[in-house]
């Protein structure tokens, strides 16, 4: 509808212009039309016949033709009605281009006539073209680094129309980054450029789509558009950024190789290789740490590579960087803080500094033998170490400061009991499970001369047969010293140098090396029956220690003495005369043979026998008593002188004997006998002899009795002494030793205490000295106790 209306308008305009031209060119043979371009085919340009004054018949009869210079037939004449028609669209812009006045000239010629008419059709420009761009899409690429103010030439829009119908204005869709610069050249065309007003940031906006519009000055204006697509090219203007400025992680120590510690991640807003991130440790991370951790350059995974030891380092700080692949590359940084969690993987360590491997056995308790240092490399409970000596030995640990101990002796040492200690020191921590270590140190106890040599038998009895061969060994003492080396090297010596006031060296010799005792002389039992010697054993320590042993040497009797007949006194084998009264009846004691034997025991046991007799029926002999008695009454016819040969023999081996001859005279006068008897009794020599023997016999008997009593009391007293009450009760002691001692008979008493009769020994331990002890109880009971008595030089207390 619009189109047809506009066509009508155009026709009207054409008509007007033709009329005007016709009026102007009436006089010439030339006609001129002005028509707007872009007429439709068949549109009437003008009536040639009319305008040239030709009638239609003439025109067609003379075969008129329209001739143009153009190959293309723009114009046509309708011979029927003489109308000039447009043969198709005439595009002025195509026909004439930029030529301002566009004229199509034509001629009308006839076949049979030289007549010719000229005409022109001016094609008038019509705003029939919109401005158009060469490309409907203009692609631009811009680096984001381009500075504002930079301009980019654009291809101008084309508008074939002329004059005001040509492009006059360019527009661009509103945006904050881009504007246009339009310049008009001399020939009136316009050059357009794109202006960058604001810096680009690909990361904010990576592309722009703008509409460029070119508008012509026609009326109504026509416009053409082109799309401008701007791609912002990335420049590596962004560093990769880590998700976190600091990554804090914990890691259990001894985590196996390959354990993931943390994944770091960085993003780069750039594009392409500018955004390709590669992770690495920064140069500040030492190679040592890089041996412990690996960082995957692509994934950013940090994994365990080496052995994570809390004791080596409890935390790590790794500087990591993420670098893009831009040119130049830019790196972003972050920090990874790794806290290592302790695991009880270290047993305590024991360090021992031995002060002395040898401790003398007399070291006072508290002597420092070693310094012990216990250290656990773990931390917290895992590192809390305690230390002890588990065995029950005289060593202990004393804390001096945390983790430091002194190993001291806790008791007295005795090398003789334990010469060597293997001391185990045990240390444990409080982790779970707890770990422990132990260490053994060897401490040797060095010897101190603290033991005196000890005799196997501190009191011993040695029996030596009399008449021993000089130089023969009679005994050997042995003492043992449990100490070591010199301290145990024992030598022997005699303590007293006298045996009953005679030099000991005359009798005995002692091998000082091995304690063998040699007799130098024969002993004579009849002279010395026993004696005591004290032997000392002494070690070679400094100072030396010694102890002594008491040897009771008892000489054994040999039957080396024959009986001696003492009474009746016999001079040189012949005996005295015994008087027998005539009236003596049977059993009358005529006399008693008294004989002695210096030997003892069986060797001194005497037997009496009648060897020869003048009248064997008259006298009998007491075999043991030596009494000679009458066997019957004396008869008248008996001879007044009688004699007997008496044999006295002992019971030794071999028996020794003596003989004596006794003469008897039988007298009738009794008074004479008595006077003789009294004479005999008053004879002081005879009496003293008899008395002496009686006293000896009585004394011996009483003495044996007394000794028996004393021994019984002694045993009782010893039992009492062992009871504790005795020590609590104050007692009074009377020494039986020294000058006040009524019992002290010198050596004889001592012998008698030990020695009762023939060959029978009663051993009394420790000492021969006794004290009578009067305790309060004993005072009540009036009982005397005898107990061992310590000589006053040491202590007089029971
Ligand atoms: C001491 O340690 C060893 C091994 O190191 C062990 O066999 C022994 O049983 C430990 N001794 C004690 C008393 O713990
Ligand atoms: C003691 O030494 C002497 C001399 O060397 C030796 O004859 C004797 O047999 C030794 N006695 C002992 C008990 O060894």
Short mmCIF file of C-alpha atoms in Angstrom, two decimals, residues 163-402:
data_model
loop_
_atom_site.label_atom_id
_atom_site.label_comp_id
_atom_site.label_asym_id
_atom_site.label_seq_id
_atom_site.Cartn_x
_atom_site.Cartn_y
_atom_site.Cartn_z
CA UNK A 163 24.76 14.44 -1.68
CA UNK A 164 22.70 14.60 1.30
CA UNK A 165 21.58 11.12 0.61
CA UNK A 166 25.07 9.92 1.37
CA UNK A 167 26.18 8.87 4.83
CA UNK A 168 26.26 11.73 7.20
CA UNK A 169 26.24 10.30 10.73
CA UNK A 170 27.74 7.28 12.48
CA UNK A 171 26.46 6.01 15.78
CA UNK A 172 27.61 3.31 18.11
CA UNK A 173 25.57 1.55 20.73
CA UNK A 174 26.13 3.14 24.07
CA UNK A 175 28.92 1.63 26.20
CA UNK A 176 31.47 2.95 28.57
CA UNK A 177 34.56 1.67 26.83
CA UNK A 178 34.20 2.67 23.22
CA UNK A 179 33.32 5.75 21.26
CA UNK A 180 33.69 6.89 17.61
CA UNK A 181 35.85 9.45 15.88
CA UNK A 182 34.34 10.57 12.57
CA UNK A 183 36.33 12.72 10.19
CA UNK A 184 35.15 14.19 6.93
CA UNK A 185 37.62 14.12 4.08
CA UNK A 186 37.92 16.74 1.38
CA UNK A 187 35.64 14.92 -0.96
CA UNK A 188 33.05 14.83 1.69
CA UNK A 189 33.31 11.19 2.61
CA UNK A 190 33.47 10.36 6.22
CA UNK A 191 36.10 8.21 7.89
CA UNK A 192 35.11 6.51 11.10
CA UNK A 193 37.39 5.17 13.81
CA UNK A 194 36.66 3.28 16.98
CA UNK A 195 38.04 5.00 20.04
CA UNK A 196 38.99 3.17 23.27
CA UNK A 197 37.87 5.39 26.07
CA UNK A 198 38.46 3.17 29.10
CA UNK A 199 41.02 0.44 29.79
CA UNK A 200 39.93 -3.03 29.01
CA UNK A 201 40.03 -5.89 31.46
CA UNK A 202 39.48 -9.19 29.93
CA UNK A 203 38.89 -10.62 33.28
CA UNK A 204 35.95 -8.28 33.74
CA UNK A 205 34.62 -8.40 30.23
CA UNK A 206 36.27 -10.46 27.65
CA UNK A 207 34.18 -9.38 24.64
CA UNK A 208 32.04 -6.56 23.51
CA UNK A 209 29.27 -6.56 20.95
CA UNK A 210 28.54 -3.12 19.63
CA UNK A 211 26.19 -1.94 16.92
CA UNK A 212 27.62 0.56 14.50
CA UNK A 213 24.99 2.51 12.66
CA UNK A 214 25.58 4.74 9.62
CA UNK A 215 22.77 7.16 8.84
CA UNK A 216 22.47 9.15 5.61
CA UNK A 217 21.08 12.59 5.28
CA UNK A 218 18.15 11.62 3.11
CA UNK A 219 14.67 12.26 4.02
CA UNK A 220 13.59 10.08 5.45
CA UNK A 221 17.07 9.03 6.51
CA UNK A 222 18.17 5.57 5.83
CA UNK A 223 20.59 3.68 7.96
CA UNK A 224 22.83 0.71 7.80
CA UNK A 225 24.32 -1.24 10.68
CA UNK A 226 27.20 -3.47 11.32
CA UNK A 227 27.94 -5.47 14.37
CA UNK A 228 31.31 -4.93 15.89
CA UNK A 229 32.50 -7.92 17.83
CA UNK A 230 35.46 -7.05 19.96
CA UNK A 231 37.39 -9.84 21.57
CA UNK A 232 39.65 -8.73 24.36
CA UNK A 233 42.84 -10.61 24.11
CA UNK A 234 44.23 -11.83 27.40
CA UNK A 235 47.41 -10.42 28.63
CA UNK A 236 49.02 -12.09 31.61
CA UNK A 237 48.08 -9.41 33.98
CA UNK A 238 46.87 -11.60 36.85
CA UNK A 239 48.91 -13.63 39.22
CA UNK A 240 47.51 -16.99 40.25
CA UNK A 241 45.83 -16.59 43.64
CA UNK A 242 45.76 -19.31 46.25
CA UNK A 243 42.49 -20.22 47.91
CA UNK A 244 44.06 -19.47 51.24
CA UNK A 245 46.85 -17.20 52.29
CA UNK A 246 48.01 -19.77 54.84
CA UNK A 247 47.24 -23.45 54.90
CA UNK A 248 47.44 -24.87 58.40
CA UNK A 249 47.58 -28.63 58.69
CA UNK A 250 48.71 -31.24 61.19
CA UNK A 251 50.64 -34.30 60.31
CA UNK A 252 51.35 -37.34 62.45
CA UNK A 253 55.02 -38.03 62.61
CA UNK A 254 56.31 -41.10 60.81
CA UNK A 255 53.47 -40.81 58.33
CA UNK A 256 54.31 -43.12 55.47
CA UNK A 257 55.69 -41.86 52.24
CA UNK A 258 52.95 -40.70 49.96
CA UNK A 259 50.59 -39.53 52.69
CA UNK A 260 48.65 -36.52 51.48
CA UNK A 261 49.43 -33.55 53.65
CA UNK A 262 47.35 -30.89 51.96
CA UNK A 263 46.22 -29.87 48.52
CA UNK A 264 46.96 -26.29 47.67
CA UNK A 265 44.98 -24.67 44.93
CA UNK A 266 45.40 -21.44 43.09
CA UNK A 267 43.28 -19.87 40.37
CA UNK A 268 44.39 -17.49 37.69
CA UNK A 269 41.66 -15.36 36.13
CA UNK A 270 43.71 -15.05 32.99
CA UNK A 271 43.12 -17.21 30.07
CA UNK A 272 44.85 -20.03 28.34
CA UNK A 273 48.44 -20.53 29.17
CA UNK A 274 48.25 -17.37 31.21
CA UNK A 275 45.92 -19.28 33.47
CA UNK A 276 47.77 -22.56 33.49
CA UNK A 277 49.10 -22.85 36.96
CA UNK A 278 52.17 -24.77 37.98
CA UNK A 279 52.87 -25.29 41.67
CA UNK A 280 56.27 -25.35 43.19
CA UNK A 281 58.08 -24.66 46.39
CA UNK A 282 59.54 -21.23 46.63
CA UNK A 283 63.29 -20.92 46.51
CA UNK A 284 63.29 -20.15 50.17
CA UNK A 285 62.26 -23.72 51.00
CA UNK A 286 65.45 -25.50 51.86
CA UNK A 287 66.50 -28.61 50.01
CA UNK A 288 66.24 -30.48 53.25
CA UNK A 289 62.55 -29.75 53.50
CA UNK A 290 62.11 -30.50 49.85
CA UNK A 291 63.46 -33.95 50.58
CA UNK A 292 60.67 -34.42 53.07
CA UNK A 293 57.73 -33.15 51.07
CA UNK A 294 56.77 -33.35 47.46
CA UNK A 295 54.55 -30.92 45.66
CA UNK A 296 52.78 -32.07 42.56
CA UNK A 297 53.25 -29.23 40.08
CA UNK A 298 49.90 -29.87 38.44
CA UNK A 299 47.56 -30.88 41.23
CA UNK A 300 49.15 -28.93 44.06
CA UNK A 301 49.13 -31.98 46.32
CA UNK A 302 51.75 -31.90 49.00
CA UNK A 303 52.70 -35.39 50.06
CA UNK A 304 55.15 -36.96 52.45
CA UNK A 305 58.37 -37.85 50.74
CA UNK A 306 60.86 -38.45 53.53
CA UNK A 307 60.74 -39.40 57.14
CA UNK A 308 58.78 -36.98 59.27
CA UNK A 309 60.42 -36.95 62.62
CA UNK A 310 58.86 -34.83 65.29
CA UNK A 311 62.13 -34.85 67.13
CA UNK A 312 63.86 -33.41 64.08
CA UNK A 313 61.36 -30.61 63.67
CA UNK A 314 57.97 -30.14 65.25
CA UNK A 315 56.68 -27.86 62.53
CA UNK A 316 57.41 -26.86 58.99
CA UNK A 317 56.63 -23.72 57.09
CA UNK A 318 56.60 -24.22 53.37
CA UNK A 319 56.39 -21.28 50.99
CA UNK A 320 54.56 -22.44 47.93
CA UNK A 321 54.09 -20.61 44.72
CA UNK A 322 51.77 -21.00 41.80
CA UNK A 323 53.11 -19.76 38.52
CA UNK A 324 51.20 -19.34 35.29
CA UNK A 325 52.57 -20.07 31.89
CA UNK A 326 52.28 -16.54 30.59
CA UNK A 327 55.05 -14.57 29.07
CA UNK A 328 56.32 -13.29 31.30
CA UNK A 329 55.05 -15.67 33.93
CA UNK A 330 53.57 -14.34 37.13
CA UNK A 331 53.56 -16.21 40.40
CA UNK A 332 51.27 -16.15 43.38
CA UNK A 333 52.42 -17.17 46.86
CA UNK A 334 51.07 -18.89 49.90
CA UNK A 335 52.35 -20.57 53.00
CA UNK A 336 51.73 -24.07 54.29
CA UNK A 337 52.21 -24.48 58.02
CA UNK A 338 52.58 -28.12 58.99
CA UNK A 339 52.37 -29.00 62.64
CA UNK A 340 53.87 -32.39 63.37
CA UNK A 341 52.03 -34.46 65.99
CA UNK A 342 54.35 -36.40 68.21
CA UNK A 343 54.15 -40.16 68.34
CA UNK A 344 55.89 -42.15 71.06
CA UNK A 345 58.52 -43.50 68.75
CA UNK A 346 61.57 -42.88 70.85
CA UNK A 347 62.55 -44.90 73.82
CA UNK A 348 64.39 -42.96 76.49
CA UNK A 349 68.12 -42.82 76.00
CA UNK A 350 70.40 -43.56 78.87
CA UNK A 351 73.79 -41.95 78.99
CA UNK A 352 76.09 -43.10 81.71
CA UNK A 353 79.25 -41.36 82.74
CA UNK A 354 81.01 -43.71 85.04
CA UNK A 355 82.83 -41.87 87.75
CA UNK A 356 84.75 -44.93 88.81
CA UNK A 357 84.48 -48.49 87.59
CA UNK A 358 86.15 -49.58 90.79
CA UNK A 359 84.51 -48.77 94.06
CA UNK A 360 86.43 -49.68 97.18
CA UNK A 361 84.42 -51.91 99.42
CA UNK A 362 84.74 -49.50 102.30
CA UNK A 363 83.08 -46.72 100.29
CA UNK A 364 80.58 -44.96 102.51
CA UNK A 365 76.92 -45.21 101.45
CA UNK A 366 76.22 -42.28 99.15
CA UNK A 367 79.44 -42.58 97.19
CA UNK A 368 78.82 -41.42 93.65
CA UNK A 369 79.75 -44.10 91.16
CA UNK A 370 78.18 -42.83 87.96
CA UNK A 371 76.25 -39.96 86.48
CA UNK A 372 73.19 -41.04 84.57
CA UNK A 373 71.46 -38.85 82.07
CA UNK A 374 68.10 -39.95 80.71
CA UNK A 375 66.62 -38.23 77.75
CA UNK A 376 63.55 -38.99 75.70
CA UNK A 377 63.40 -37.17 72.42
CA UNK A 378 59.62 -37.33 72.33
CA UNK A 379 57.56 -34.54 73.81
CA UNK A 380 54.82 -34.37 76.36
CA UNK A 381 53.93 -37.64 78.03
CA UNK A 382 55.84 -39.49 75.39
CA UNK A 383 58.96 -37.77 76.59
CA UNK A 384 58.42 -38.05 80.32
CA UNK A 385 61.12 -40.48 81.29
CA UNK A 386 61.68 -42.09 84.65
CA UNK A 387 64.65 -44.12 85.67
CA UNK A 388 65.39 -46.78 88.24
CA UNK A 389 67.63 -49.64 89.22
CA UNK A 390 65.19 -52.53 89.41
CA UNK A 391 67.41 -55.03 91.16
CA UNK A 392 67.81 -55.12 94.88
CA UNK A 393 71.43 -54.15 95.05
CA UNK A 394 73.22 -51.59 97.16
CA UNK A 395 73.10 -49.00 94.42
CA UNK A 396 70.39 -46.46 93.80
CA UNK A 397 69.68 -43.46 91.64
CA UNK A 398 69.31 -40.05 93.12
CA UNK A 399 67.73 -37.28 91.09
CA UNK A 400 70.01 -34.32 90.79
CA UNK A 401 68.01 -32.38 88.23
CA UNK A 402 65.42 -33.21 85.66
#
